[in-house]
Short mmCIF file of C-alpha atoms and ligand atoms in Angstrom, two decimals:
data_model
loop_
_atom_site.label_atom_id
_atom_site.label_comp_id
_atom_site.label_asym_id
_atom_site.label_seq_id
_atom_site.Cartn_x
_atom_site.Cartn_y
_atom_site.Cartn_z
CA UNK V 250 -16.13 -6.48 25.27
CA UNK V 251 -12.69 -5.67 23.93
CA UNK V 252 -11.40 -5.76 20.72
CA UNK V 253 -7.31 -5.08 20.51
CA UNK V 254 -5.95 -4.80 17.47
CA UNK V 255 -2.02 -4.23 17.05
CA UNK V 256 0.31 -4.21 14.25
CA UNK V 257 2.60 -1.56 12.72
CA UNK V 258 2.48 1.46 11.14
CA UNK V 259 0.21 2.15 8.23
CA UNK V 260 -0.94 -1.49 8.69
CA UNK V 261 -4.96 0.23 8.57
CA UNK V 262 -5.50 -0.41 12.27
CA UNK V 263 -6.84 3.56 12.37
CA UNK V 264 -9.17 3.45 9.52
CA UNK V 265 -10.20 -0.28 10.38
CA UNK V 266 -11.02 0.29 13.94
CA UNK V 267 -13.00 3.15 13.83
CA UNK V 268 -15.53 1.41 10.97
CA UNK V 269 -15.75 -1.15 13.15
CA UNK V 270 -16.33 1.16 16.54
CA UNK V 271 -18.94 2.92 14.60
CA UNK V 272 -20.76 -1.04 12.96
CA UNK V 273 -20.31 -2.97 16.66
CA UNK V 274 -21.23 -0.02 18.64
CA UNK V 275 -17.58 0.37 20.43
CA UNK V 276 -15.74 3.00 21.36
CA UNK V 277 -12.86 3.67 19.60
CA UNK V 278 -9.39 4.19 21.89
CA UNK V 279 -6.11 5.14 19.40
CA UNK V 280 -3.56 4.82 21.91
CA UNK V 281 -0.64 5.60 19.26
CA UNK V 282 -2.66 9.03 19.37
CA UNK V 283 -1.84 9.56 22.88
CA UNK V 284 2.13 8.65 22.81
CA UNK V 285 1.99 11.43 19.89
CA UNK V 286 0.49 13.67 22.25
CA UNK V 287 3.21 13.24 24.83
CA UNK V 288 5.76 13.17 22.20
CA UNK V 289 4.30 16.71 21.42
CA UNK V 290 4.30 17.73 24.71
CA UNK V 291 8.00 17.44 25.30
CA UNK V 292 8.93 19.07 21.84
CA UNK V 293 6.57 22.33 23.10
CA UNK V 294 8.60 22.49 26.14
CA UNK V 295 11.84 21.82 24.51
CA UNK V 296 12.55 18.16 25.91
CA UNK V 297 14.77 15.97 24.17
CA UNK V 298 12.99 12.52 22.85
CA UNK V 299 16.06 10.90 24.17
CA UNK V 300 16.65 12.44 27.82
CA UNK V 301 14.40 9.86 29.18
CA UNK V 302 13.85 11.29 32.47
CA UNK V 303 12.83 14.09 31.24
CA UNK V 304 10.65 12.49 29.18
CA UNK V 305 9.16 10.25 31.89
CA UNK V 306 8.20 13.92 34.14
CA UNK V 307 6.32 15.23 31.13
CA UNK V 308 4.56 12.27 30.74
CA UNK V 309 3.36 12.32 34.20
CA UNK V 310 2.58 15.55 34.68
CA UNK V 311 0.24 15.96 31.14
CA UNK V 312 -3.16 14.00 30.63
CA UNK V 313 -4.19 13.03 27.09
CA UNK V 314 -7.83 12.46 26.91
CA UNK V 315 -10.34 12.19 23.72
CA UNK V 316 -13.73 14.44 22.46
CA UNK V 317 -15.70 13.13 20.08
CA UNK V 318 -15.24 14.68 16.49
CA UNK V 319 -18.37 16.50 14.62
CA UNK V 320 -20.86 14.22 13.20
CA UNK V 321 -18.82 10.20 12.85
CA UNK V 322 -15.73 12.54 12.30
CA UNK V 323 -12.43 10.56 14.06
CA UNK V 324 -12.65 11.95 17.84
CA UNK V 325 -10.61 14.62 18.71
CA UNK V 326 -7.29 14.18 20.58
CA UNK V 327 -6.68 16.49 24.10
CA UNK V 328 -3.58 17.14 25.61
CA UNK V 329 -4.69 18.32 29.24
CA UNK V 330 -6.92 20.97 27.61
CA UNK V 331 -5.01 22.24 23.91
CA UNK V 332 -7.01 20.39 20.79
CA UNK V 333 -4.04 18.51 19.42
CA UNK V 334 -5.59 16.35 16.69
CA UNK V 335 -4.07 17.52 13.69
CA UNK V 336 -1.09 18.75 15.71
CA UNK V 337 0.56 14.79 16.76
CA UNK V 338 0.25 13.77 12.85
CA UNK V 339 3.19 15.84 11.77
CA UNK V 340 6.87 14.38 10.64
CA UNK V 341 8.67 15.41 13.49
CA UNK V 342 6.53 14.03 15.49
CA UNK V 343 6.59 10.74 13.97
CA UNK V 344 10.54 11.22 14.17
CA UNK V 345 10.49 11.69 18.16
CA UNK V 346 7.71 9.40 19.02
CA UNK V 347 9.16 5.81 19.07
CA UNK V 348 11.85 7.25 21.62
CA UNK V 349 9.22 8.60 23.88
CA UNK V 350 7.32 5.83 23.86
CA UNK V 351 10.41 3.20 24.87
CA UNK V 352 10.47 5.18 28.22
CA UNK V 353 8.82 2.70 30.53
CA UNK V 354 7.73 5.48 33.01
CA UNK V 355 5.69 7.30 29.44
CA UNK V 356 4.15 3.50 28.83
CA UNK V 357 3.18 2.92 32.60
CA UNK V 358 1.17 6.61 32.53
CA UNK V 359 -0.30 5.74 29.34
CA UNK V 360 -1.34 2.20 29.64
CA UNK V 361 -2.98 3.35 33.37
CA UNK V 362 -4.89 6.27 31.26
CA UNK V 363 -6.18 3.84 28.64
CA UNK V 364 -7.19 1.39 31.19
CA UNK V 365 -9.19 4.03 33.00
CA UNK V 366 -10.60 5.32 29.41
CA UNK V 367 -11.93 1.67 28.98
CA UNK V 368 -13.75 1.48 31.87
CA UNK V 369 -17.02 0.36 31.90
CA UNK V 370 -17.10 0.66 27.98
CA UNK V 371 -17.13 -1.99 24.82
CA UNK V 372 -13.19 -1.14 23.57
CA UNK V 373 -12.17 -1.16 19.83
CA UNK V 374 -8.24 -0.20 20.96
CA UNK V 375 -5.44 -0.30 18.50
CA UNK V 376 -1.81 0.34 19.25
CA UNK V 377 1.28 -2.01 19.60
CA UNK V 378 0.87 -3.77 23.07
CA UNK V 379 -3.14 -4.15 23.34
CA UNK V 380 -3.04 -7.61 23.16
CA UNK V 381 -0.32 -8.26 25.09
CA UNK V 382 0.03 -5.38 27.58
CA UNK V 383 -2.87 -2.94 28.08
CA UNK V 384 -5.65 -5.59 27.97
CA UNK V 385 -4.05 -9.27 27.55
CA UNK V 386 -7.66 -10.81 28.52
CA UNK V 387 -9.02 -8.66 25.12
CA UNK V 388 -12.22 -11.11 23.57
CA UNK V 389 -10.94 -10.63 20.31
CA UNK V 390 -6.92 -10.02 19.24
CA UNK V 391 -5.82 -9.17 15.84
CA UNK V 392 -2.12 -8.62 15.03
CA UNK V 393 -2.65 -6.36 11.53
CA UNK V 394 0.23 -6.06 9.20
CA UNK V 395 0.98 -5.33 5.52
CA UNK V 396 4.06 -4.78 3.67
CA UNK V 397 6.18 -2.02 4.38
CA UNK V 398 5.82 -0.79 0.70
CA UNK V 399 1.73 -0.99 1.22
CA UNK V 400 1.55 0.95 4.55
CA UNK V 401 3.85 3.59 3.19
CA UNK V 402 1.81 3.94 -0.15
CA UNK V 403 -1.17 4.39 2.14
CA UNK V 404 0.63 7.26 4.09
CA UNK V 405 1.83 8.61 1.41
CA UNK V 406 -1.33 9.29 -0.23
CA UNK V 407 -2.87 10.33 3.26
CA UNK V 408 -0.59 12.89 3.24
CA UNK V 409 -1.05 14.12 -0.17
CA UNK V 410 -4.74 14.51 1.11
CA UNK V 411 -5.81 11.49 -0.37
CA UNK V 412 -7.97 8.94 0.18
CA UNK V 413 -5.88 5.30 -0.25
CA UNK V 414 -8.98 3.07 -0.05
CA UNK V 415 -10.41 4.90 -3.36
CA UNK V 416 -9.78 2.59 -6.32
CA UNK V 417 -8.21 5.42 -8.23
CA UNK V 418 -5.94 6.14 -5.51
CA UNK V 419 -2.22 7.14 -6.71
CA UNK V 420 0.86 8.95 -4.87
CA UNK V 421 2.01 12.07 -6.57
CA UNK V 422 5.28 12.98 -4.57
CA UNK V 423 7.79 9.93 -5.94
CA UNK V 424 10.52 10.96 -2.99
CA UNK V 425 8.10 11.48 -0.31
CA UNK V 426 6.79 7.95 -1.07
CA UNK V 427 10.60 7.09 0.02
CA UNK V 428 10.57 9.28 2.96
CA UNK V 429 7.60 7.85 4.14
CA UNK V 430 8.83 4.30 3.77
CA UNK V 431 12.20 4.84 5.31
CA UNK V 432 10.75 6.39 8.15
CA UNK V 433 7.92 3.70 8.59
CA UNK V 434 10.69 1.26 8.72
CA UNK V 435 13.05 2.89 11.08
CA UNK V 436 9.53 3.09 13.34
CA UNK V 437 9.01 -0.57 13.30
CA UNK V 438 12.69 -1.43 14.04
CA UNK V 439 12.25 0.67 17.06
CA UNK V 440 9.45 -0.22 18.23
CA UNK V 441 9.91 -3.86 17.48
CA UNK V 442 13.46 -4.02 19.23
CA UNK V 443 12.69 -1.53 22.37
CA UNK V 444 12.87 -3.47 25.66
CA UNK V 445 9.34 -2.74 27.29
CA UNK V 446 6.13 -3.48 25.46
CA UNK V 447 7.68 -3.90 21.76
CA UNK V 448 5.50 -4.55 18.97
CA UNK V 449 4.94 -8.12 18.32
CA UNK V 450 1.79 -10.42 18.26
CA UNK V 451 -0.14 -11.60 21.44
CA UNK V 452 0.56 -15.72 21.21
CA UNK V 453 -3.40 -15.72 20.82
CA UNK V 454 -3.88 -13.02 18.49
CA UNK V 455 -5.41 -13.87 14.99
CA UNK V 456 -2.88 -12.54 12.80
CA UNK V 457 -3.97 -10.62 9.47
CA UNK V 458 -2.11 -9.32 6.95
CA UNK V 459 -4.07 -6.55 4.75
CA UNK V 460 -1.69 -5.70 1.96
CA UNK V 461 -4.03 -7.45 -0.71
CA UNK V 462 -7.27 -6.72 1.46
CA UNK V 463 -9.79 -3.72 0.87
CA UNK V 464 -10.77 -1.92 4.08
CA UNK V 465 -14.33 -4.02 3.40
CA UNK V 466 -12.22 -7.23 3.11
CA UNK V 467 -10.40 -5.95 6.33
CA UNK V 468 -13.39 -5.11 8.21
CA UNK V 469 -15.34 -7.64 7.62
CA UNK V 470 -12.64 -9.95 8.59
CA UNK V 471 -12.48 -8.78 12.03
CA UNK V 472 -16.02 -8.18 12.66
CA UNK V 473 -16.84 -11.75 11.88
CA UNK V 474 -14.34 -12.21 14.60
CA UNK V 475 -16.55 -10.17 16.95
CA UNK V 476 -19.66 -11.51 15.79
CA UNK V 477 -17.97 -14.96 16.86
CA UNK V 478 -17.49 -13.79 20.46
CA UNK V 479 -20.77 -11.62 20.91
O1 C5P S 654 -0.26 4.56 15.54
P1 C5P S 654 0.31 5.14 15.77
O2 C5P S 654 1.34 4.81 14.38
O3 C5P S 654 -0.28 6.77 15.81
O4 C5P S 654 1.68 4.73 16.80
C1 C5P S 654 2.88 5.87 16.90
C2 C5P S 654 3.55 5.30 17.88
O5 C5P S 654 3.43 5.28 18.99
C3 C5P S 654 4.13 4.22 16.93
O6 C5P S 654 4.95 4.18 16.39
C4 C5P S 654 4.77 3.62 18.44
O7 C5P S 654 6.23 3.77 18.52
C5 C5P S 654 3.80 4.29 19.36
N1 C5P S 654 3.19 3.70 20.01
C6 C5P S 654 3.16 2.63 21.45
N2 C5P S 654 2.32 1.81 21.66
C7 C5P S 654 1.29 1.94 21.25
C8 C5P S 654 0.67 3.01 20.35
C9 C5P S 654 1.21 3.58 19.81
O8 C5P S 654 4.80 2.46 21.80
N3 C5P S 654 0.18 0.95 22.10
#
């Protein structure tokens, strides 16, 4: 079984996909981490993210894979043999990743790796093009969105080391929140406007808006869809 969860940055895809994987015994595949890892490889090699040919060469040369996290923690992200789990979450990678992932050869290389990782497993995969391109025959497709302000608020709390799902969660640095909001809006615009595999719901995706939902409510809604298809 394949569960595809697509949606914009900060919609809660990762949190929910990870929880769903644990609850339903599925393999979790974070495709955004793969585009982030290629972006990091470009930055480390001094390749300009706007140079599509050079970026494509990097994507073809590297292998992104996952290793189990410690005791239920998120999987570790490996760029060849380098553990890049933390390094791919910087603001620098945030700013460059949309340009890198718009390059068709990068997508081709990543989609091939994603299909290989999923082979023979029941998977919950999250990203932007899972239901439309990577696994068009997925048994369950969800397009998870939320207002940009709600998404930026969650990301800003995470950046401060907090837990946005906690009932008393608060943003302390309002300027940082505004920067995250601007960054999220710009990334959504670039991801939606690109020619190859733009961010958009599959025709047969169930649309879910998590703005006013708790993590558990969102998880229950998606788990109910999975149970219907089991
Ligand atoms: O999911 P996350 O926010 O970590 O994704 C980072 C970036 O990777 C997105 O903004 C998008 O540019 C790219 N991406 C993509 N296709 C996917 C997953 C992520 O283009 N399936």
